[in-house]
Amino acid sequence: IQVEEGAVSLWNWAVAKHTGAVVNDEQKAKLRFVACRLIRLCEGTDPPEGTIRRQILMSMKTGKGWIDVGKADLADGFLENAMSNIEKLYAKLRKGSDGEADVQEHRADVENNLFKVLSYQAESAVAQGNFQKAVVCVQRCRDILMKLPKETCYLSILCYNFGVETYECKRYEESSFWLRQSYDIGKMDMKYSVGKEMQAKVLRLLATTYFEWDCTLHLDKALKAINLANQENMHPAGFFLKVKILLKSGASDEDINAALAEFLHLEMSLDFCLNTAKLLLEHGRESVGLDFLKSVPERFESSPDLGKITLLHIEFLLQNRRELLAKQKIEEIIIGHYTGKQLLPETLNQLHIILWDRAAKHYEEKSYSEALHWYNYSVSFYTPRQIDQNLAKLQRNMASCYFHLKQIDKAKEAVREAERCDPNSIFTKFSVYKIAVMENDTNKAVEAVVEVGKLAEKTLLCEDKLGVDKNTGTNLLSLAAQIALENDQHIVAIKALEYLSEHLQDYQQLFAALKCLVRLMLSKVMAEKEEKRDEDINSILTYLNLAHKRLAESFTEEKFAGDMRILEAHWFRKVAWNLAVQFKDSPEKMRGFFVLSFKFSQFCPSDKAVLIAQKTCLLMAAAVDLEMGRQQVTPSEQMELFSQALQHLQTCKEIWKVLKLTGDFAKDPTDTLLLLYEFEARSKLNDPSLHNFMESVWEQPQIETKTLEIIASLAMESPARYPVLCKKALKSALNLHRKQTVIDAVKFSKCLHSLINISLPTGITDLETCVLQEVWDYFEDALSVVSSTDAYPEVEILWLMTRAWNTGIFQYTVGKYKEAEQWCGLGMRFLHHLGSLKRSYE
């Protein structure tokens, strides 16, 4: 009992809240669904009559609710349950009846609910596309209709709605069936009929259905239906449809005139009459159409919009290539405009559209004089000094015609008028630009293209407010660049392309613009004196940086395929490389172009050629950074340059590892260059990991003496100072010299010279014994080589003799007489090997 009471309360609450707009239709259907299911759970084996009636009502309304919210499949179960309960109710009522009169009364009571359930089931079936089930349900409703005549209107309209629904789904056969049913049911009981207007409406839709289904096959049925509709109720829509059907059937002009005559007495709007005339003319019934059109003004003598009739006539004449007659009609309208017979604003606007369309057609056909003729018709409707944006557009269009006709003065006058009416329009600025280009006024052209560029930015930011398409700015800039190039005005073209490249969204167009910019600017640079090149070279760098940025962004653009991106990247990579080589006298710019070439190459497949290019770019960039770091710059600038060089070298090493896997690079000096550049960068950055880095160098078996000597030199080159590393490098180099089959005395002497210099600083007397011993060994090495060859440079022998003698003297001054004797004696031993200088020093 509590469940039942709760279900009833829920039902009533849903009804109340829906009435108060608290819950929507679908929520109400869901609440009813729950309440109805709860009531069914409470059903006993022999429920009383009141309970059954309540279940019928609730099931019907729940099913109908689901149909109304578009979920007909959920309605079927509830409607079947309602039908089952109706049968139970009828059986219960018959069981308790006393005679035939009671049975008839009970049957009538039940049939009312049965009719509703069947109609709902028909609705559900149509919604689910079950035509056969819907037909059965409606037929049962028709059978009951004799006893429920008041439902005639309801069932007729229901079938009409089915016809509309199936017509909209283009199920014409089903639609025609339902519309016939609607019409037939509407005739069953005139007392409760839907009325003549509704019957005519049904028949008009039936005629339309036949017409659209297959006019050839069902032409007679369509005509019969529309004639019946017009008999039921004369309506302009019926008249129009009949004319359409007759035209489609190829009826004679006499038959069509007869159809038109049937409706002459009807009240019809001017637009309706014009649409009818238009229909006739579009179907090639010129005679009938024009006669009908001529009869229209008589019907609407007092209408202020009679100009529409002339307008339609003009359109027809133009469509049929009768321009001369059309011009006569237009000239009549112009005369009327200035003699008190003005067109309504809406009609005048429509005439302007016709005139502009015709002018545009002639413009496309390159008949510029004829286009101007039609534009002048449009101008005739404007008063002198009138300010109007459409007039500005008109003047710009006329200016374009004058451009093509080479009538520059008239073009300038038209543009001045456009500026007066709409000075801030991007199109007006573009017209000013075209005049400047044609007059070869570079400064004015640049000013105008700058204005166009600024307005292009605004169109991107506030497209809706300006009423201009977002692509308009870029399209005009593209055209501006094209015009400038055609007229050999490269400076103007560059300015247009610069703005264009900033705003283009289409990647293909963007890269085409950037490539054109690079070529133009490069030509300009080549023609300039060297001192004026800097700014333009910087511009090229800017273009290339923008190209790189947009290439990186293009990965998210589906329309810009990978192959296209690779082609563009290769083009820019090669250009940057060539520019780097070309501007080798400007280290900073050369470095910039090499870095850019590397960046572009990262968008290319990593084949051998690309890897070699990448490696070379980075090596060159690092070399330039190191060279610039050696110049007299501030310490902070030096650190930045050396750090930058180190970054390039780290990336280069990774590429070199991959590249070495692709072939034999035994003679390639890259390993040596990487070693020397990295050593220089790290040493001058005072990198704490430098010693660890060098450990791997000492272990290299193939290292050359020249490399070791350069390392030694770099280790002591400011701001680096690493005497220990310098000595180690020189010692290793000296060992390599000794291992030669034939010692190169010149190279050996230079290496030994450097090693003695770093080991035995000039002017220092307080040296440890071990250091002196080490240096003594170097002198002994020198004597050994000097004794074995005549190729040892005499200057170097003299230097060795002098250093040994001076070292002895220094030892003497500090009281180390024994050591002094040894070192001076060592110097004397070198004296014997002097040649021409021996006598001077003896």
PDB file of N, CA, C and O in Angstrom, residues 246-296:
ATOM      1  N   LEU A 246       1.423  22.278 -64.151  1.00  0.00           N
ATOM      2  CA  LEU A 246       1.150  22.429 -65.581  1.00  0.00           C
ATOM      3  C   LEU A 246       2.428  22.694 -66.361  1.00  0.00           C
ATOM      4  O   LEU A 246       2.632  22.150 -67.453  1.00  0.00           O
ATOM      5  N   LEU A 247       3.313  23.536 -65.794  1.00  0.00           N
ATOM      6  CA  LEU A 247       4.581  23.812 -66.464  1.00  0.00           C
ATOM      7  C   LEU A 247       5.430  22.557 -66.579  1.00  0.00           C
ATOM      8  O   LEU A 247       6.051  22.305 -67.612  1.00  0.00           O
ATOM      9  N   LYS A 248       5.452  21.787 -65.523  1.00  0.00           N
ATOM     10  CA  LYS A 248       6.240  20.546 -65.514  1.00  0.00           C
ATOM     11  C   LYS A 248       5.693  19.540 -66.521  1.00  0.00           C
ATOM     12  O   LYS A 248       6.444  18.784 -67.147  1.00  0.00           O
ATOM     13  N   SER A 249       4.371  19.570 -66.678  1.00  0.00           N
ATOM     14  CA  SER A 249       3.739  18.599 -67.586  1.00  0.00           C
ATOM     15  C   SER A 249       3.858  19.006 -69.041  1.00  0.00           C
ATOM     16  O   SER A 249       3.497  18.251 -69.948  1.00  0.00           O
ATOM     17  N   GLY A 250       4.340  20.245 -69.283  1.00  0.00           N
ATOM     18  CA  GLY A 250       4.466  20.725 -70.659  1.00  0.00           C
ATOM     19  C   GLY A 250       3.139  21.173 -71.244  1.00  0.00           C
ATOM     20  O   GLY A 250       2.927  21.091 -72.466  1.00  0.00           O
ATOM     21  N   ALA A 251       2.252  21.633 -70.393  1.00  0.00           N
ATOM     22  CA  ALA A 251       0.928  22.083 -70.854  1.00  0.00           C
ATOM     23  C   ALA A 251       1.070  23.252 -71.811  1.00  0.00           C
ATOM     24  O   ALA A 251       2.065  23.992 -71.790  1.00  0.00           O
ATOM     25  N   SER A 252       0.057  23.442 -72.639  1.00  0.00           N
ATOM     26  CA  SER A 252       0.079  24.531 -73.618  1.00  0.00           C
ATOM     27  C   SER A 252      -0.110  25.870 -72.929  1.00  0.00           C
ATOM     28  O   SER A 252      -0.582  25.940 -71.784  1.00  0.00           O
ATOM     29  N   ASP A 253       0.223  26.949 -73.657  1.00  0.00           N
ATOM     30  CA  ASP A 253       0.042  28.300 -73.112  1.00  0.00           C
ATOM     31  C   ASP A 253      -1.425  28.563 -72.809  1.00  0.00           C
ATOM     32  O   ASP A 253      -1.755  29.263 -71.833  1.00  0.00           O
ATOM     33  N   GLU A 254      -2.317  27.988 -73.642  1.00  0.00           N
ATOM     34  CA  GLU A 254      -3.757  28.185 -73.428  1.00  0.00           C
ATOM     35  C   GLU A 254      -4.183  27.600 -72.082  1.00  0.00           C
ATOM     36  O   GLU A 254      -4.948  28.223 -71.322  1.00  0.00           O
ATOM     37  N   ASP A 255      -3.693  26.378 -71.787  1.00  0.00           N
ATOM     38  CA  ASP A 255      -4.048  25.734 -70.510  1.00  0.00           C
ATOM     39  C   ASP A 255      -3.516  26.541 -69.326  1.00  0.00           C
ATOM     40  O   ASP A 255      -4.190  26.684 -68.297  1.00  0.00           O
ATOM     41  N   ILE A 256      -2.323  27.070 -69.494  1.00  0.00           N
ATOM     42  CA  ILE A 256      -1.734  27.848 -68.388  1.00  0.00           C
ATOM     43  C   ILE A 256      -2.489  29.154 -68.212  1.00  0.00           C
ATOM     44  O   ILE A 256      -2.779  29.577 -67.084  1.00  0.00           O
ATOM     45  N   ASN A 257      -2.840  29.802 -69.341  1.00  0.00           N
ATOM     46  CA  ASN A 257      -3.640  31.032 -69.251  1.00  0.00           C
ATOM     47  C   ASN A 257      -4.980  30.774 -68.589  1.00  0.00           C
ATOM     48  O   ASN A 257      -5.476  31.604 -67.814  1.00  0.00           O
ATOM     49  N   ALA A 258      -5.545  29.612 -68.899  1.00  0.00           N
ATOM     50  CA  ALA A 258      -6.834  29.255 -68.287  1.00  0.00           C
ATOM     51  C   ALA A 258      -6.675  29.102 -66.779  1.00  0.00           C
ATOM     52  O   ALA A 258      -7.524  29.545 -65.994  1.00  0.00           O
ATOM     53  N   ALA A 259      -5.559  28.474 -66.362  1.00  0.00           N
ATOM     54  CA  ALA A 259      -5.304  28.310 -64.926  1.00  0.00           C
ATOM     55  C   ALA A 259      -5.109  29.660 -64.256  1.00  0.00           C
ATOM     56  O   ALA A 259      -5.591  29.903 -63.141  1.00  0.00           O
ATOM     57  N   LEU A 260      -4.433  30.583 -64.956  1.00  0.00           N
ATOM     58  CA  LEU A 260      -4.224  31.909 -64.399  1.00  0.00           C
ATOM     59  C   LEU A 260      -5.551  32.656 -64.255  1.00  0.00           C
ATOM     60  O   LEU A 260      -5.772  33.372 -63.267  1.00  0.00           O
ATOM     61  N   ALA A 261      -6.421  32.462 -65.251  1.00  0.00           N
ATOM     62  CA  ALA A 261      -7.720  33.155 -65.237  1.00  0.00           C
ATOM     63  C   ALA A 261      -8.588  32.723 -64.058  1.00  0.00           C
ATOM     64  O   ALA A 261      -9.379  33.509 -63.525  1.00  0.00           O
ATOM     65  N   GLU A 262      -8.416  31.461 -63.622  1.00  0.00           N
ATOM     66  CA  GLU A 262      -9.229  30.948 -62.506  1.00  0.00           C
ATOM     67  C   GLU A 262      -8.994  31.749 -61.225  1.00  0.00           C
ATOM     68  O   GLU A 262      -9.859  31.816 -60.352  1.00  0.00           O
ATOM     69  N   PHE A 263      -7.850  32.341 -61.136  1.00  0.00           N
ATOM     70  CA  PHE A 263      -7.466  32.953 -59.861  1.00  0.00           C
ATOM     71  C   PHE A 263      -7.404  34.485 -59.916  1.00  0.00           C
ATOM     72  O   PHE A 263      -6.943  35.109 -58.980  1.00  0.00           O
ATOM     73  N   LEU A 264      -7.837  35.053 -61.020  1.00  0.00           N
ATOM     74  CA  LEU A 264      -7.732  36.507 -61.157  1.00  0.00           C
ATOM     75  C   LEU A 264      -8.503  37.260 -60.079  1.00  0.00           C
ATOM     76  O   LEU A 264      -8.152  38.377 -59.714  1.00  0.00           O
ATOM     77  N   HIS A 265      -9.557  36.640 -59.583  1.00  0.00           N
ATOM     78  CA  HIS A 265     -10.384  37.318 -58.581  1.00  0.00           C
ATOM     79  C   HIS A 265      -9.838  37.162 -57.163  1.00  0.00           C
ATOM     80  O   HIS A 265     -10.347  37.762 -56.227  1.00  0.00           O
ATOM     81  N   LEU A 266      -8.791  36.342 -57.016  1.00  0.00           N
ATOM     82  CA  LEU A 266      -8.251  36.098 -55.667  1.00  0.00           C
ATOM     83  C   LEU A 266      -7.452  37.299 -55.169  1.00  0.00           C
ATOM     84  O   LEU A 266      -6.842  38.030 -55.947  1.00  0.00           O
ATOM     85  N   GLU A 267      -7.443  37.451 -53.850  1.00  0.00           N
ATOM     86  CA  GLU A 267      -6.589  38.463 -53.220  1.00  0.00           C
ATOM     87  C   GLU A 267      -5.163  37.900 -53.135  1.00  0.00           C
ATOM     88  O   GLU A 267      -4.922  36.926 -52.430  1.00  0.00           O
ATOM     89  N   MET A 268      -4.233  38.491 -53.841  1.00  0.00           N
ATOM     90  CA  MET A 268      -2.854  38.006 -53.840  1.00  0.00           C
ATOM     91  C   MET A 268      -1.907  39.184 -53.637  1.00  0.00           C
ATOM     92  O   MET A 268      -2.174  40.286 -54.124  1.00  0.00           O
ATOM     93  N   SER A 269      -0.798  38.925 -52.956  1.00  0.00           N
ATOM     94  CA  SER A 269       0.179  39.992 -52.715  1.00  0.00           C
ATOM     95  C   SER A 269       0.990  40.259 -53.980  1.00  0.00           C
ATOM     96  O   SER A 269       1.047  39.425 -54.897  1.00  0.00           O
ATOM     97  N   LEU A 270       1.625  41.404 -54.016  1.00  0.00           N
ATOM     98  CA  LEU A 270       2.465  41.757 -55.155  1.00  0.00           C
ATOM     99  C   LEU A 270       3.617  40.767 -55.308  1.00  0.00           C
ATOM    100  O   LEU A 270       3.925  40.323 -56.427  1.00  0.00           O
ATOM    101  N   ASP A 271       4.252  40.420 -54.185  1.00  0.00           N
ATOM    102  CA  ASP A 271       5.370  39.472 -54.239  1.00  0.00           C
ATOM    103  C   ASP A 271       4.925  38.133 -54.800  1.00  0.00           C
ATOM    104  O   ASP A 271       5.663  37.483 -55.557  1.00  0.00           O
ATOM    105  N   PHE A 272       3.697  37.724 -54.449  1.00  0.00           N
ATOM    106  CA  PHE A 272       3.189  36.441 -54.944  1.00  0.00           C
ATOM    107  C   PHE A 272       3.015  36.498 -56.462  1.00  0.00           C
ATOM    108  O   PHE A 272       3.387  35.569 -57.179  1.00  0.00           O
ATOM    109  N   CYS A 273       2.468  37.615 -56.940  1.00  0.00           N
ATOM    110  CA  CYS A 273       2.291  37.773 -58.385  1.00  0.00           C
ATOM    111  C   CYS A 273       3.639  37.787 -59.097  1.00  0.00           C
ATOM    112  O   CYS A 273       3.796  37.186 -60.170  1.00  0.00           O
ATOM    113  N   LEU A 274       4.607  38.455 -58.500  1.00  0.00           N
ATOM    114  CA  LEU A 274       5.948  38.511 -59.096  1.00  0.00           C
ATOM    115  C   LEU A 274       6.600  37.133 -59.130  1.00  0.00           C
ATOM    116  O   LEU A 274       7.254  36.777 -60.114  1.00  0.00           O
ATOM    117  N   ASN A 275       6.406  36.371 -58.071  1.00  0.00           N
ATOM    118  CA  ASN A 275       6.963  35.009 -58.036  1.00  0.00           C
ATOM    119  C   ASN A 275       6.325  34.143 -59.114  1.00  0.00           C
ATOM    120  O   ASN A 275       6.985  33.296 -59.717  1.00  0.00           O
ATOM    121  N   THR A 276       5.022  34.361 -59.341  1.00  0.00           N
ATOM    122  CA  THR A 276       4.330  33.600 -60.388  1.00  0.00           C
ATOM    123  C   THR A 276       4.900  33.973 -61.757  1.00  0.00           C
ATOM    124  O   THR A 276       5.186  33.097 -62.583  1.00  0.00           O
ATOM    125  N   ALA A 277       5.045  35.269 -61.991  1.00  0.00           N
ATOM    126  CA  ALA A 277       5.603  35.724 -63.267  1.00  0.00           C
ATOM    127  C   ALA A 277       7.025  35.175 -63.450  1.00  0.00           C
ATOM    128  O   ALA A 277       7.406  34.735 -64.537  1.00  0.00           O
ATOM    129  N   LYS A 278       7.802  35.205 -62.364  1.00  0.00           N
ATOM    130  CA  LYS A 278       9.175  34.693 -62.412  1.00  0.00           C
ATOM    131  C   LYS A 278       9.186  33.205 -62.765  1.00  0.00           C
ATOM    132  O   LYS A 278      10.012  32.741 -63.555  1.00  0.00           O
ATOM    133  N   LEU A 279       8.241  32.454 -62.161  1.00  0.00           N
ATOM    134  CA  LEU A 279       8.130  31.017 -62.443  1.00  0.00           C
ATOM    135  C   LEU A 279       7.860  30.786 -63.922  1.00  0.00           C
ATOM    136  O   LEU A 279       8.481  29.917 -64.556  1.00  0.00           O
ATOM    137  N   LEU A 280       6.947  31.550 -64.479  1.00  0.00           N
ATOM    138  CA  LEU A 280       6.599  31.394 -65.891  1.00  0.00           C
ATOM    139  C   LEU A 280       7.792  31.714 -66.787  1.00  0.00           C
ATOM    140  O   LEU A 280       8.093  30.991 -67.740  1.00  0.00           O
ATOM    141  N   LEU A 281       8.493  32.806 -66.457  1.00  0.00           N
ATOM    142  CA  LEU A 281       9.630  33.220 -67.274  1.00  0.00           C
ATOM    143  C   LEU A 281      10.783  32.234 -67.167  1.00  0.00           C
ATOM    144  O   LEU A 281      11.465  31.952 -68.158  1.00  0.00           O
ATOM    145  N   GLU A 282      10.998  31.704 -65.969  1.00  0.00           N
ATOM    146  CA  GLU A 282      12.095  30.728 -65.771  1.00  0.00           C
ATOM    147  C   GLU A 282      11.853  29.448 -66.556  1.00  0.00           C
ATOM    148  O   GLU A 282      12.794  28.733 -66.887  1.00  0.00           O
ATOM    149  N   HIS A 283      10.562  29.144 -66.810  1.00  0.00           N
ATOM    150  CA  HIS A 283      10.234  27.927 -67.568  1.00  0.00           C
ATOM    151  C   HIS A 283      10.065  28.213 -69.064  1.00  0.00           C
ATOM    152  O   HIS A 283       9.496  27.397 -69.808  1.00  0.00           O
ATOM    153  N   GLY A 284      10.544  29.383 -69.484  1.00  0.00           N
ATOM    154  CA  GLY A 284      10.544  29.698 -70.909  1.00  0.00           C
ATOM    155  C   GLY A 284       9.202  30.111 -71.469  1.00  0.00           C
ATOM    156  O   GLY A 284       9.034  30.165 -72.703  1.00  0.00           O
ATOM    157  N   ARG A 285       8.222  30.395 -70.618  1.00  0.00           N
ATOM    158  CA  ARG A 285       6.910  30.846 -71.104  1.00  0.00           C
ATOM    159  C   ARG A 285       6.905  32.372 -71.160  1.00  0.00           C
ATOM    160  O   ARG A 285       6.237  33.043 -70.388  1.00  0.00           O
ATOM    161  N   GLU A 286       7.686  32.895 -72.082  1.00  0.00           N
ATOM    162  CA  GLU A 286       7.904  34.337 -72.148  1.00  0.00           C
ATOM    163  C   GLU A 286       6.619  35.093 -72.412  1.00  0.00           C
ATOM    164  O   GLU A 286       6.301  36.093 -71.750  1.00  0.00           O
ATOM    165  N   SER A 287       5.867  34.615 -73.393  1.00  0.00           N
ATOM    166  CA  SER A 287       4.635  35.318 -73.780  1.00  0.00           C
ATOM    167  C   SER A 287       3.638  35.375 -72.626  1.00  0.00           C
ATOM    168  O   SER A 287       3.147  36.443 -72.257  1.00  0.00           O
ATOM    169  N   VAL A 288       3.375  34.203 -72.026  1.00  0.00           N
ATOM    170  CA  VAL A 288       2.432  34.130 -70.910  1.00  0.00           C
ATOM    171  C   VAL A 288       2.962  34.941 -69.733  1.00  0.00           C
ATOM    172  O   VAL A 288       2.217  35.698 -69.084  1.00  0.00           O
ATOM    173  N   GLY A 289       4.260  34.799 -69.446  1.00  0.00           N
ATOM    174  CA  GLY A 289       4.861  35.466 -68.297  1.00  0.00           C
ATOM    175  C   GLY A 289       4.813  36.976 -68.411  1.00  0.00           C
ATOM    176  O   GLY A 289       4.442  37.671 -67.469  1.00  0.00           O
ATOM    177  N   LEU A 290       5.186  37.495 -69.581  1.00  0.00           N
ATOM    178  CA  LEU A 290       5.185  38.941 -69.760  1.00  0.00           C
ATOM    179  C   LEU A 290       3.771  39.514 -69.764  1.00  0.00           C
ATOM    180  O   LEU A 290       3.526  40.604 -69.230  1.00  0.00           O
ATOM    181  N   ASP A 291       2.817  38.769 -70.371  1.00  0.00           N
ATOM    182  CA  ASP A 291       1.418  39.216 -70.334  1.00  0.00           C
ATOM    183  C   ASP A 291       0.914  39.295 -68.903  1.00  0.00           C
ATOM    184  O   ASP A 291       0.239  40.261 -68.518  1.00  0.00           O
ATOM    185  N   PHE A 292       1.270  38.271 -68.133  1.00  0.00           N
ATOM    186  CA  PHE A 292       0.839  38.262 -66.728  1.00  0.00           C
ATOM    187  C   PHE A 292       1.501  39.420 -65.972  1.00  0.00           C
ATOM    188  O   PHE A 292       0.874  40.108 -65.166  1.00  0.00           O
ATOM    189  N   LEU A 293       2.794  39.630 -66.279  1.00  0.00           N
ATOM    190  CA  LEU A 293       3.527  40.702 -65.614  1.00  0.00           C
ATOM    191  C   LEU A 293       2.921  42.072 -65.940  1.00  0.00           C
ATOM    192  O   LEU A 293       2.823  42.944 -65.066  1.00  0.00           O
ATOM    193  N   LYS A 294       2.471  42.226 -67.194  1.00  0.00           N
ATOM    194  CA  LYS A 294       1.861  43.501 -67.593  1.00  0.00           C
ATOM    195  C   LYS A 294       0.522  43.735 -66.901  1.00  0.00           C
ATOM    196  O   LYS A 294       0.103  44.885 -66.703  1.00  0.00           O
ATOM    197  N   SER A 295      -0.130  42.622 -66.533  1.00  0.00           N
ATOM    198  CA  SER A 295      -1.448  42.769 -65.885  1.00  0.00           C
ATOM    199  C   SER A 295      -1.320  43.104 -64.400  1.00  0.00           C
ATOM    200  O   SER A 295      -2.282  43.557 -63.779  1.00  0.00           O
ATOM    201  N   VAL A 296      -0.148  42.904 -63.858  1.00  0.00           N
ATOM    202  CA  VAL A 296       0.030  43.081 -62.414  1.00  0.00           C
ATOM    203  C   VAL A 296      -0.129  44.534 -61.976  1.00  0.00           C
ATOM    204  O   VAL A 296      -0.793  44.816 -60.967  1.00  0.00           O
TER     205      VAL A 296
END
